[in-house]
PDB file of C-alpha atoms in Angstrom:
ATOM      1  CA  GLN A   1      -3.148  -0.706  -7.581  1.00 66.00           C
ATOM      2  CA  LYS A   2      -4.200   1.507  -5.000  1.00 73.00           C
ATOM      3  CA  GLU A   3      -1.923   4.617  -4.861  1.00 88.00           C
ATOM      4  CA  VAL A   4      -1.515   7.533  -2.366  1.00 93.00           C
ATOM      5  CA  GLU A   5       0.523  10.204  -3.686  1.00 94.00           C
ATOM      6  CA  GLN A   6       2.152  13.060  -1.607  1.00 95.00           C
ATOM      7  CA  ASN A   7       4.710  15.497  -2.441  1.00 91.00           C
ATOM      8  CA  SER A   8       7.929  14.338  -0.533  1.00 88.00           C
ATOM      9  CA  GLY A   9       9.118  17.902   0.229  1.00 88.00           C
ATOM     10  CA  PRO A  10      10.781  19.184   2.489  1.00 95.00           C
ATOM     11  CA  LEU A  11       7.780  22.114   2.995  1.00 96.00           C
ATOM     12  CA  SER A  12       9.491  24.771   4.769  1.00 97.00           C
ATOM     13  CA  VAL A  13       7.477  27.379   6.692  1.00 97.00           C
ATOM     14  CA  PRO A  14       8.252  30.075   9.256  1.00 97.00           C
ATOM     15  CA  GLU A  15       6.980  29.452  12.769  1.00 97.00           C
ATOM     16  CA  GLY A  16       3.624  30.888  12.919  1.00 97.00           C
ATOM     17  CA  ALA A  17       2.639  30.291   9.616  1.00 97.00           C
ATOM     18  CA  ILE A  18       0.145  27.879   8.051  1.00 97.00           C
ATOM     19  CA  ALA A  19       1.368  24.668   6.679  1.00 97.00           C
ATOM     20  CA  SER A  20      -0.656  23.200   3.917  1.00 97.00           C
ATOM     21  CA  LEU A  21      -0.053  19.179   3.237  1.00 97.00           C
ATOM     22  CA  ASN A  22      -1.652  17.640   0.374  1.00 96.00           C
ATOM     23  CA  CYS A  23      -2.863  14.147  -0.858  1.00 96.00           C
ATOM     24  CA  THR A  24      -4.317  12.579  -3.778  1.00 96.00           C
ATOM     25  CA  TYR A  25      -5.494   9.026  -4.133  1.00 95.00           C
ATOM     26  CA  SER A  26      -6.297   6.747  -7.065  1.00 93.00           C
ATOM     27  CA  ASP A  27      -9.319   4.607  -5.547  1.00 89.00           C
ATOM     28  CA  ARG A  28     -12.505   6.184  -5.790  1.00 89.00           C
ATOM     29  CA  GLY A  29     -14.094   3.549  -3.277  1.00 87.00           C
ATOM     30  CA  SER A  30     -11.952   5.082  -0.612  1.00 88.00           C
ATOM     31  CA  GLN A  31     -14.008   5.698   2.575  1.00 87.00           C
ATOM     32  CA  SER A  32     -11.705   6.749   5.304  1.00 89.00           C
ATOM     33  CA  PHE A  33      -8.721   9.080   5.242  1.00 93.00           C
ATOM     34  CA  PHE A  34      -6.093   9.408   8.048  1.00 94.00           C
ATOM     35  CA  TRP A  35      -3.051  11.879   8.637  1.00 96.00           C
ATOM     36  CA  TYR A  36      -0.386  10.370  10.924  1.00 95.00           C
ATOM     37  CA  ARG A  37       2.738  12.228  12.044  1.00 96.00           C
ATOM     38  CA  GLN A  38       6.040  10.363  12.223  1.00 95.00           C
ATOM     39  CA  TYR A  39       9.120  12.388  13.968  1.00 95.00           C
ATOM     40  CA  SER A  40      12.429  11.031  12.869  1.00 91.00           C
ATOM     41  CA  GLY A  41      13.353   7.891  14.424  1.00 89.00           C
ATOM     42  CA  LYS A  42      10.150   7.450  15.766  1.00 92.00           C
ATOM     43  CA  SER A  43       6.824   5.321  14.880  1.00 92.00           C
ATOM     44  CA  PRO A  44       4.007   7.015  13.350  1.00 94.00           C
ATOM     45  CA  GLU A  45       0.886   8.528  15.474  1.00 93.00           C
ATOM     46  CA  LEU A  46      -2.470   9.370  14.372  1.00 92.00           C
ATOM     47  CA  ILE A  47      -3.484  13.044  14.370  1.00 94.00           C
ATOM     48  CA  MET A  48      -6.465  13.404  12.406  1.00 92.00           C
ATOM     49  CA  PHE A  49      -9.134  11.284  10.642  1.00 92.00           C
ATOM     50  CA  ILE A  50     -11.760  12.626   8.175  1.00 93.00           C
ATOM     51  CA  TYR A  51     -14.667  10.318   6.767  1.00 90.00           C
ATOM     52  CA  SER A  52     -16.981  12.998   5.008  1.00 91.00           C
ATOM     53  CA  ASN A  53     -16.667  15.550   2.640  1.00 94.00           C
ATOM     54  CA  GLY A  54     -15.656  19.111   3.920  1.00 95.00           C
ATOM     55  CA  ASP A  55     -13.481  20.229   6.821  1.00 96.00           C
ATOM     56  CA  LYS A  56     -12.987  18.706  10.277  1.00 96.00           C
ATOM     57  CA  GLU A  57     -11.091  20.896  12.767  1.00 96.00           C
ATOM     58  CA  ASP A  58      -9.177  19.590  15.839  1.00 95.00           C
ATOM     59  CA  GLY A  59      -7.033  22.379  17.663  1.00 96.00           C
ATOM     60  CA  ARG A  60      -4.437  23.792  15.311  1.00 97.00           C
ATOM     61  CA  PHE A  61      -5.212  20.950  12.701  1.00 97.00           C
ATOM     62  CA  THR A  62      -7.925  21.075   9.919  1.00 97.00           C
ATOM     63  CA  ALA A  63      -8.409  18.050   7.553  1.00 97.00           C
ATOM     64  CA  GLN A  64     -10.060  18.879   4.355  1.00 97.00           C
ATOM     65  CA  LEU A  65     -11.521  16.318   2.042  1.00 96.00           C
ATOM     66  CA  ASN A  66     -12.884  16.388  -1.511  1.00 96.00           C
ATOM     67  CA  LYS A  67     -13.839  13.027  -2.679  1.00 94.00           C
ATOM     68  CA  ALA A  68     -14.972  14.061  -6.034  1.00 94.00           C
ATOM     69  CA  SER A  69     -11.445  15.325  -6.763  1.00 95.00           C
ATOM     70  CA  GLN A  70      -9.855  12.441  -4.608  1.00 95.00           C
ATOM     71  CA  TYR A  71      -8.075  14.971  -2.469  1.00 95.00           C
ATOM     72  CA  VAL A  72      -7.456  15.347   1.117  1.00 97.00           C
ATOM     73  CA  SER A  73      -5.265  17.867   2.776  1.00 97.00           C
ATOM     74  CA  LEU A  74      -4.095  18.897   6.186  1.00 98.00           C
ATOM     75  CA  LEU A  75      -3.644  22.271   7.284  1.00 98.00           C
ATOM     76  CA  ILE A  76      -1.614  23.260  10.426  1.00 98.00           C
ATOM     77  CA  ARG A  77      -2.261  26.922  11.853  1.00 98.00           C
ATOM     78  CA  ASP A  78       0.195  28.755  13.953  1.00 97.00           C
ATOM     79  CA  SER A  79       3.076  26.116  12.957  1.00 97.00           C
ATOM     80  CA  GLN A  80       5.518  25.424  15.622  1.00 97.00           C
ATOM     81  CA  PRO A  81       8.900  24.113  15.576  1.00 97.00           C
ATOM     82  CA  SER A  82       7.577  21.112  17.123  1.00 97.00           C
ATOM     83  CA  ASP A  83       5.533  20.286  14.295  1.00 97.00           C
ATOM     84  CA  SER A  84       8.521  19.365  12.106  1.00 97.00           C
ATOM     85  CA  ALA A  85       7.912  15.716  11.063  1.00 97.00           C
ATOM     86  CA  THR A  86       6.865  13.790   8.232  1.00 96.00           C
ATOM     87  CA  TYR A  87       3.309  13.645   7.734  1.00 97.00           C
ATOM     88  CA  LEU A  88       1.588  10.591   6.390  1.00 96.00           C
ATOM     89  CA  CYS A  89      -1.578  10.487   4.520  1.00 96.00           C
ATOM     90  CA  ALA A  90      -3.272   6.900   4.636  1.00 94.00           C
ATOM     91  CA  VAL A  91      -6.412   5.676   2.967  1.00 92.00           C
ATOM     92  CA  SER A  92      -8.950   3.069   3.808  1.00 87.00           C
ATOM     93  CA  MET A  93     -11.623   1.161   1.989  1.00 76.00           C
ATOM     94  CA  ASN A  94     -13.311   0.486   5.440  1.00 63.00           C
ATOM     95  CA  SER A  95     -15.463  -2.191   3.872  1.00 54.00           C
ATOM     96  CA  GLY A  96     -15.405  -4.144   6.780  1.00 50.00           C
ATOM     97  CA  TYR A  97     -11.833  -5.233   6.517  1.00 55.00           C
ATOM     98  CA  SER A  98      -9.686  -2.393   7.256  1.00 64.00           C
ATOM     99  CA  THR A  99      -6.293  -1.924   5.845  1.00 79.00           C
ATOM    100  CA  LEU A 100      -4.395   1.128   5.103  1.00 87.00           C
ATOM    101  CA  THR A 101      -2.692   2.483   2.083  1.00 90.00           C
ATOM    102  CA  PHE A 102      -0.100   4.903   3.013  1.00 93.00           C
ATOM    103  CA  GLY A 103       1.501   7.641   1.161  1.00 94.00           C
ATOM    104  CA  LYS A 104       5.254   8.257   1.207  1.00 93.00           C
ATOM    105  CA  GLY A 105       4.759  11.223   3.237  1.00 95.00           C
ATOM    106  CA  THR A 106       5.761  15.062   3.140  1.00 96.00           C
ATOM    107  CA  MET A 107       8.638  16.268   5.302  1.00 96.00           C
ATOM    108  CA  LEU A 108       7.560  19.754   7.414  1.00 97.00           C
ATOM    109  CA  LEU A 109      10.179  21.935   8.598  1.00 97.00           C
ATOM    110  CA  VAL A 110       9.055  24.639  10.728  1.00 97.00           C
ATOM    111  CA  SER A 111      11.887  27.220  11.360  1.00 96.00           C
ATOM    112  CA  PRO A 112      12.081  29.619  14.476  1.00 93.00           C
TER     113      PRO A 112
ATOM    114  CA  SER B   1      -4.553   4.581  23.329  1.00 76.00           C
ATOM    115  CA  ALA B   2      -2.493   1.586  23.746  1.00 84.00           C
ATOM    116  CA  VAL B   3       1.062   0.487  25.087  1.00 91.00           C
ATOM    117  CA  ILE B   4       2.640  -1.605  22.343  1.00 95.00           C
ATOM    118  CA  SER B   5       6.110  -3.203  23.184  1.00 95.00           C
ATOM    119  CA  GLN B   6       8.249  -4.444  20.503  1.00 97.00           C
ATOM    120  CA  LYS B   7      11.219  -6.500  20.833  1.00 96.00           C
ATOM    121  CA  PRO B   8      14.095  -6.350  19.582  1.00 97.00           C
ATOM    122  CA  SER B   9      14.308  -2.500  19.092  1.00 96.00           C
ATOM    123  CA  ARG B  10      17.118  -3.243  16.574  1.00 96.00           C
ATOM    124  CA  ASP B  11      19.425  -5.920  15.474  1.00 97.00           C
ATOM    125  CA  ILE B  12      22.202  -6.730  13.263  1.00 97.00           C
ATOM    126  CA  CYS B  13      21.744  -9.993  11.624  1.00 95.00           C
ATOM    127  CA  GLN B  14      23.603 -12.201   9.177  1.00 97.00           C
ATOM    128  CA  ARG B  15      22.442 -13.258   5.585  1.00 97.00           C
ATOM    129  CA  GLY B  16      20.691 -16.514   5.673  1.00 97.00           C
ATOM    130  CA  THR B  17      19.386 -16.371   9.378  1.00 97.00           C
ATOM    131  CA  SER B  18      15.972 -15.708  10.898  1.00 97.00           C
ATOM    132  CA  LEU B  19      14.581 -13.261  13.338  1.00 97.00           C
ATOM    133  CA  THR B  20      11.597 -13.407  15.419  1.00 98.00           C
ATOM    134  CA  ILE B  21      10.115 -10.021  16.475  1.00 98.00           C
ATOM    135  CA  GLN B  22       7.775  -9.852  19.463  1.00 98.00           C
ATOM    136  CA  CYS B  23       4.827  -7.289  19.857  1.00 97.00           C
ATOM    137  CA  GLN B  24       3.018  -7.094  23.346  1.00 97.00           C
ATOM    138  CA  VAL B  25      -0.059  -5.067  23.754  1.00 96.00           C
ATOM    139  CA  ASP B  26      -1.328  -3.884  27.058  1.00 95.00           C
ATOM    140  CA  SER B  27      -4.803  -4.664  26.455  1.00 92.00           C
ATOM    141  CA  GLN B  28      -6.730  -7.101  24.067  1.00 92.00           C
ATOM    142  CA  VAL B  29      -7.351  -6.063  20.749  1.00 90.00           C
ATOM    143  CA  THR B  30      -9.043  -7.818  17.677  1.00 86.00           C
ATOM    144  CA  MET B  31      -6.864  -6.456  15.102  1.00 86.00           C
ATOM    145  CA  MET B  32      -3.009  -6.616  14.926  1.00 92.00           C
ATOM    146  CA  PHE B  33      -1.043  -5.744  11.841  1.00 94.00           C
ATOM    147  CA  TRP B  34       2.601  -5.951  10.897  1.00 96.00           C
ATOM    148  CA  TYR B  35       4.080  -3.225   8.579  1.00 96.00           C
ATOM    149  CA  ARG B  36       7.395  -2.660   6.945  1.00 96.00           C
ATOM    150  CA  GLN B  37       9.084   0.784   6.347  1.00 95.00           C
ATOM    151  CA  GLN B  38      11.999   0.444   4.277  1.00 91.00           C
ATOM    152  CA  PRO B  39      14.503   3.420   4.172  1.00 84.00           C
ATOM    153  CA  GLY B  40      13.028   6.383   2.249  1.00 81.00           C
ATOM    154  CA  GLN B  41       9.694   4.511   1.960  1.00 85.00           C
ATOM    155  CA  SER B  42       6.326   4.582   3.389  1.00 85.00           C
ATOM    156  CA  LEU B  43       4.395   1.895   5.564  1.00 92.00           C
ATOM    157  CA  THR B  44       3.651  -1.227   3.586  1.00 93.00           C
ATOM    158  CA  LEU B  45       1.383  -3.834   5.270  1.00 93.00           C
ATOM    159  CA  ILE B  46       2.812  -6.855   5.537  1.00 95.00           C
ATOM    160  CA  ALA B  47      -0.183  -9.103   7.004  1.00 94.00           C
ATOM    161  CA  THR B  48      -3.061  -9.171   9.248  1.00 92.00           C
ATOM    162  CA  ALA B  49      -2.293 -11.179  12.196  1.00 94.00           C
ATOM    163  CA  ASN B  50      -5.467 -13.368  13.345  1.00 88.00           C
ATOM    164  CA  GLN B  51      -5.950 -14.874  16.615  1.00 89.00           C
ATOM    165  CA  GLY B  52      -6.125 -18.397  16.560  1.00 85.00           C
ATOM    166  CA  SER B  53      -5.849 -18.659  12.740  1.00 87.00           C
ATOM    167  CA  GLU B  54      -3.504 -18.085   9.773  1.00 90.00           C
ATOM    168  CA  ALA B  55      -2.373 -14.439   9.320  1.00 93.00           C
ATOM    169  CA  THR B  56      -3.828 -12.779   5.889  1.00 92.00           C
ATOM    170  CA  TYR B  57      -0.858 -11.594   4.030  1.00 94.00           C
ATOM    171  CA  GLU B  58      -0.996  -8.876   1.521  1.00 91.00           C
ATOM    172  CA  SER B  59       0.008  -9.295  -2.204  1.00 90.00           C
ATOM    173  CA  GLY B  60       4.083  -9.791  -2.455  1.00 93.00           C
ATOM    174  CA  PHE B  61       4.189 -11.113   1.065  1.00 95.00           C
ATOM    175  CA  VAL B  62       4.468 -14.882   1.962  1.00 96.00           C
ATOM    176  CA  ILE B  63       4.048 -16.941   4.722  1.00 96.00           C
ATOM    177  CA  ASP B  64       7.205 -19.093   4.183  1.00 97.00           C
ATOM    178  CA  LYS B  65       9.220 -15.776   4.288  1.00 97.00           C
ATOM    179  CA  PHE B  66       6.999 -13.876   7.036  1.00 97.00           C
ATOM    180  CA  PRO B  67       5.362 -16.457   9.271  1.00 97.00           C
ATOM    181  CA  ILE B  68       3.336 -14.780  11.973  1.00 97.00           C
ATOM    182  CA  SER B  69       1.924 -16.115  14.994  1.00 96.00           C
ATOM    183  CA  ARG B  70      -0.966 -14.741  17.261  1.00 96.00           C
ATOM    184  CA  PRO B  71      -1.737 -17.302  20.054  1.00 94.00           C
ATOM    185  CA  ASN B  72      -4.046 -14.481  21.864  1.00 94.00           C
ATOM    186  CA  LEU B  73      -5.508 -10.911  21.807  1.00 93.00           C
ATOM    187  CA  THR B  74      -2.284  -9.364  23.217  1.00 95.00           C
ATOM    188  CA  PHE B  75       0.636 -11.040  21.553  1.00 96.00           C
ATOM    189  CA  SER B  76       2.019 -11.739  18.035  1.00 97.00           C
ATOM    190  CA  THR B  77       5.432 -12.214  16.746  1.00 97.00           C
ATOM    191  CA  LEU B  78       6.548 -11.743  13.105  1.00 98.00           C
ATOM    192  CA  THR B  79       9.484 -13.896  12.027  1.00 98.00           C
ATOM    193  CA  VAL B  80      11.668 -12.634   8.970  1.00 98.00           C
ATOM    194  CA  SER B  81      13.241 -15.778   7.404  1.00 98.00           C
ATOM    195  CA  ASN B  82      16.183 -16.451   5.487  1.00 97.00           C
ATOM    196  CA  MET B  83      17.193 -12.818   5.370  1.00 97.00           C
ATOM    197  CA  SER B  84      18.894 -11.080   2.642  1.00 96.00           C
ATOM    198  CA  PRO B  85      19.961  -7.291   2.620  1.00 95.00           C
ATOM    199  CA  GLU B  86      16.730  -6.284   1.266  1.00 94.00           C
ATOM    200  CA  ASP B  87      15.054  -7.259   3.991  1.00 96.00           C
ATOM    201  CA  SER B  88      16.897  -4.479   6.233  1.00 96.00           C
ATOM    202  CA  SER B  89      13.868  -2.200   7.288  1.00 96.00           C
ATOM    203  CA  ILE B  90      11.767  -1.210   9.986  1.00 96.00           C
ATOM    204  CA  TYR B  91       9.144  -3.629  11.364  1.00 98.00           C
ATOM    205  CA  LEU B  92       6.081  -2.068  12.884  1.00 97.00           C
ATOM    206  CA  CYS B  93       3.622  -3.794  14.947  1.00 96.00           C
ATOM    207  CA  SER B  94       0.151  -1.928  15.047  1.00 94.00           C
ATOM    208  CA  VAL B  95      -3.065  -2.401  16.712  1.00 93.00           C
ATOM    209  CA  GLU B  96      -6.413  -1.194  15.702  1.00 88.00           C
ATOM    210  CA  LEU B  97      -8.420  -0.389  19.244  1.00 83.00           C
ATOM    211  CA  ALA B  98     -11.891   0.138  17.331  1.00 78.00           C
ATOM    212  CA  ALA B  99     -12.102  -2.548  14.695  1.00 70.00           C
ATOM    213  CA  TYR B 100     -12.360  -1.626  11.194  1.00 71.00           C
ATOM    214  CA  THR B 101     -11.798   2.119  11.865  1.00 75.00           C
ATOM    215  CA  GLY B 102      -8.323   2.214  10.421  1.00 78.00           C
ATOM    216  CA  GLU B 103      -7.329   4.417  13.496  1.00 84.00           C
ATOM    217  CA  LEU B 104      -3.650   2.478  14.108  1.00 89.00           C
ATOM    218  CA  PHE B 105      -1.435   2.687  17.130  1.00 92.00           C
ATOM    219  CA  PHE B 106       2.059   1.495  16.455  1.00 94.00           C
ATOM    220  CA  GLY B 107       4.620   0.024  18.303  1.00 95.00           C
ATOM    221  CA  GLU B 108       8.344   1.875  18.352  1.00 94.00           C
ATOM    222  CA  GLY B 109       9.651  -0.619  15.530  1.00 95.00           C
ATOM    223  CA  SER B 110      12.159  -3.102  15.377  1.00 97.00           C
ATOM    224  CA  ARG B 111      15.134  -1.731  12.942  1.00 96.00           C
ATOM    225  CA  LEU B 112      16.772  -4.840  11.177  1.00 97.00           C
ATOM    226  CA  THR B 113      20.020  -4.513   9.417  1.00 96.00           C
ATOM    227  CA  VAL B 114      21.014  -7.689   7.266  1.00 96.00           C
ATOM    228  CA  LEU B 115      24.717  -7.804   6.272  1.00 95.00           C
TER     229      LEU B 115
END
């Protein structure tokens, strides 16, 4: 049974702070890792993906992957109130048949 | 990205009835998926909609309950059959523009309430 675990939150941070969102996964064969953002009442949208160990930066977002520890995180620098949303971690075996296993998400609240 | 249109956006249904959700994409895509998001839960994959052949269902989902059609590379339907209150959920169509990458784009979802 593949599992993706996230703290449900809410994670509350003040505007301008760094928000750190964490995710662990159970399947060691997982190859691809994704972060989706879901605003209340809206559908998820992809914000980051990472395939290799280490850090990947895209603007204010940094994804970090540690396959040995089966751990992936998302850092949001200079958090803005518009970043308030639920962040879903998703994992794929990416073995030629691409399906994702999603975590339940962490709610982030950025206060002005 | 892709523009993904789902209909209906929401509906209230009676127990025992069936409802078909439509998903239209503005470009041809190989991979289309149907997900379910129950209240307070994350997304669960129902099935992969295969063009010209039977859908591939995930564990816990069966064709009799969730028949899927995929007549071409831009359109798919999901039917929720013989509905019960437990089927109240948001149903999401998603596409993968680059096959086998896991980078999904989602429709706006269809929120079903079963009374």
